[in-house]
Amino acid sequence: TSYDSFWPKWSRDKGTVMFVRTPEGIHDSSFADATIWTVPVTGGSPTKRIDEPGTAGVSSGWTALAHPEYDDDGARIVLQATTATGTAIVTVLTSDWSTASTRAAYVTATATARDPSFSADGETIVFAFRVAASSTYGLATVPTTTSTTVTTLLTDATTYGGYWDPYYNPAGTKIAWLVWTGAVDGSHALGQWGIKVCDADGSNAAWLIDDGNVNSKPAWSADGSRIYFHRFRYTISTGYEIWSMRASDGGDLTRHV
């Protein structure tokens, strides 16, 4: 079988990479066909950990899955799973990959949840959401194990196309996330995307970069001082690049690759 493989994520001990696969030619256009795999960094054959939604094991009750992320000690992953009633934020125990727990169920009639990730201490999951049938987007959190009480951090009814990919900094005091700021058009084949940051309680939200290009997939440096991100500049047709900037104010933009 030939696959498209994407969304690579390091285990915290850097010994394993987890990634998503779909049949060749599908890539991320259908998460109903997605599977989750791991492979040792030293090489070897990849191992399928979670089957296609609706087929077997932990994913048997799902119709789609996406956005898997490890917690800090690698004992769990969190992902978004579409169910018969809507989209849920789910944690999966990785010791045997057979046990799942729904942490936050945002049903279709209420909101669409997406792109969960853990805090550095593993106690909290942050995720983005869209209020159904509206242009209101937001960030929310739910405890990893103690309850399923969802806390809304902030909402925004002014952004063009939504919130995505929120991530805590290593200290757990800040969250950076992706914002879709402009439409796909003749000059912007991939739309326009920027990155914002706020305090862990949702206060003091501010732009780090919003320059009409694609600036996506924010990732904190180990010391929390910088944010690395994918960047596509429409005026320079070199494809995607990797850049970083100061996490405090978006300054010192640096191209790495």
Coordinates of C-alpha atoms in Angstrom, one line a residue, residues 83-198:
T83 CA -18.3 11.0 16.1
A84 CA -22.0 10.5 15.2
T85 CA -23.0 13.5 17.3
G86 CA -20.2 15.9 16.5
T87 CA -16.5 16.5 17.1
A88 CA -14.9 15.4 20.4
I89 CA -11.5 16.1 22.0
V90 CA -10.2 12.7 23.0
T91 CA -7.2 11.4 24.9
V92 CA -5.7 8.0 24.2
L93 CA -3.4 6.0 26.4
T94 CA -0.3 5.1 24.4
S95 CA 0.9 2.2 26.6
D96 CA -1.2 -0.1 24.5
W97 CA -3.1 2.4 22.3
S98 CA -6.4 0.7 23.2
T99 CA -8.1 3.0 25.7
A100 CA -9.7 6.3 24.8
S101 CA -11.5 9.0 27.0
T102 CA -13.7 11.8 25.6
R103 CA -12.6 15.0 27.4
A104 CA -14.8 17.6 25.6
A105 CA -17.7 16.9 23.3
Y106 CA -18.6 19.9 21.2
V107 CA -21.6 18.6 19.2
T108 CA -22.4 20.0 15.8
A109 CA -25.4 22.0 17.0
T110 CA -23.2 23.9 19.5
A111 CA -19.6 24.2 18.2
T112 CA -16.9 22.5 16.2
A113 CA -13.8 21.7 18.3
R114 CA -10.4 21.2 16.7
D115 CA -6.6 21.1 17.1
P116 CA -6.1 20.0 20.7
S117 CA -2.7 20.0 22.5
F118 CA -1.4 19.4 26.1
S119 CA 0.0 21.9 28.5
A120 CA 3.7 21.1 29.4
D121 CA 2.6 19.6 32.7
G122 CA 0.1 17.4 31.0
E123 CA -2.8 18.6 33.2
T124 CA -4.7 20.7 30.7
I125 CA -5.8 20.4 27.0
V126 CA -6.2 23.6 25.0
F127 CA -8.2 23.6 21.7
A128 CA -9.8 25.9 19.2
F129 CA -13.5 26.0 18.4
R130 CA -16.0 27.6 16.1
V131 CA -19.6 28.4 17.3
A132 CA -21.9 26.6 14.9
A133 CA -23.4 28.6 12.0
S134 CA -21.5 31.8 13.0
S135 CA -18.3 33.6 12.5
T136 CA -17.4 33.4 16.2
Y137 CA -14.2 31.5 17.0
G138 CA -12.4 30.9 20.2
L139 CA -10.0 29.0 22.5
A140 CA -11.0 26.7 25.3
T141 CA -9.4 24.3 27.8
V142 CA -10.5 21.1 29.5
P143 CA -8.6 19.2 32.3
T144 CA -6.8 16.1 31.0
T145 CA -8.3 13.7 33.6
T146 CA -10.1 15.3 36.6
S147 CA -13.3 16.5 34.9
T148 CA -14.9 17.3 31.5
T149 CA -15.6 20.9 32.4
V150 CA -14.8 23.2 29.4
T151 CA -13.5 26.7 30.2
T152 CA -13.7 29.3 27.4
L153 CA -10.6 31.4 27.3
L154 CA -11.6 33.9 24.6
T155 CA -13.9 34.4 21.6
D156 CA -13.5 36.5 18.5
A157 CA -16.2 37.4 16.0
T158 CA -14.0 39.6 13.8
T159 CA -11.4 37.2 12.3
Y160 CA -11.9 36.1 8.7
G161 CA -11.8 32.3 8.9
G162 CA -11.1 30.9 12.3
Y163 CA -8.6 29.8 15.0
W164 CA -6.3 26.8 14.7
D165 CA -3.3 25.0 16.3
P166 CA -3.1 26.5 19.8
Y167 CA 0.0 25.5 21.8
Y168 CA 1.2 26.3 25.3
N169 CA 4.7 27.6 25.9
P170 CA 7.0 25.3 28.0
A171 CA 6.2 27.3 31.2
G172 CA 2.4 27.0 30.7
T173 CA 2.0 30.8 30.9
K174 CA 1.3 31.6 27.3
I175 CA -0.6 30.2 24.3
A176 CA 0.2 30.8 20.6
W177 CA -2.2 30.0 17.9
L178 CA -2.9 30.3 14.1
V179 CA -5.5 32.7 12.7
W180 CA -6.9 32.6 9.2
T181 CA -7.0 36.3 8.3
G182 CA -7.8 36.5 4.6
A183 CA -9.6 34.7 1.8
V184 CA -8.1 32.5 -1.0
D185 CA -8.1 34.7 -4.1
G186 CA -6.0 35.4 -7.2
S187 CA -3.2 36.9 -5.2
H188 CA -3.4 34.5 -2.2
A189 CA -3.7 30.9 -3.4
L190 CA -3.5 29.6 0.2
G191 CA -5.3 32.5 1.9
Q192 CA -3.6 34.7 4.5
W193 CA -2.6 33.4 8.0
G194 CA -1.2 35.1 11.1
I195 CA -0.1 34.1 14.6
K196 CA -1.4 35.5 17.9
V197 CA -0.4 35.0 21.5
C198 CA -2.2 35.4 24.8

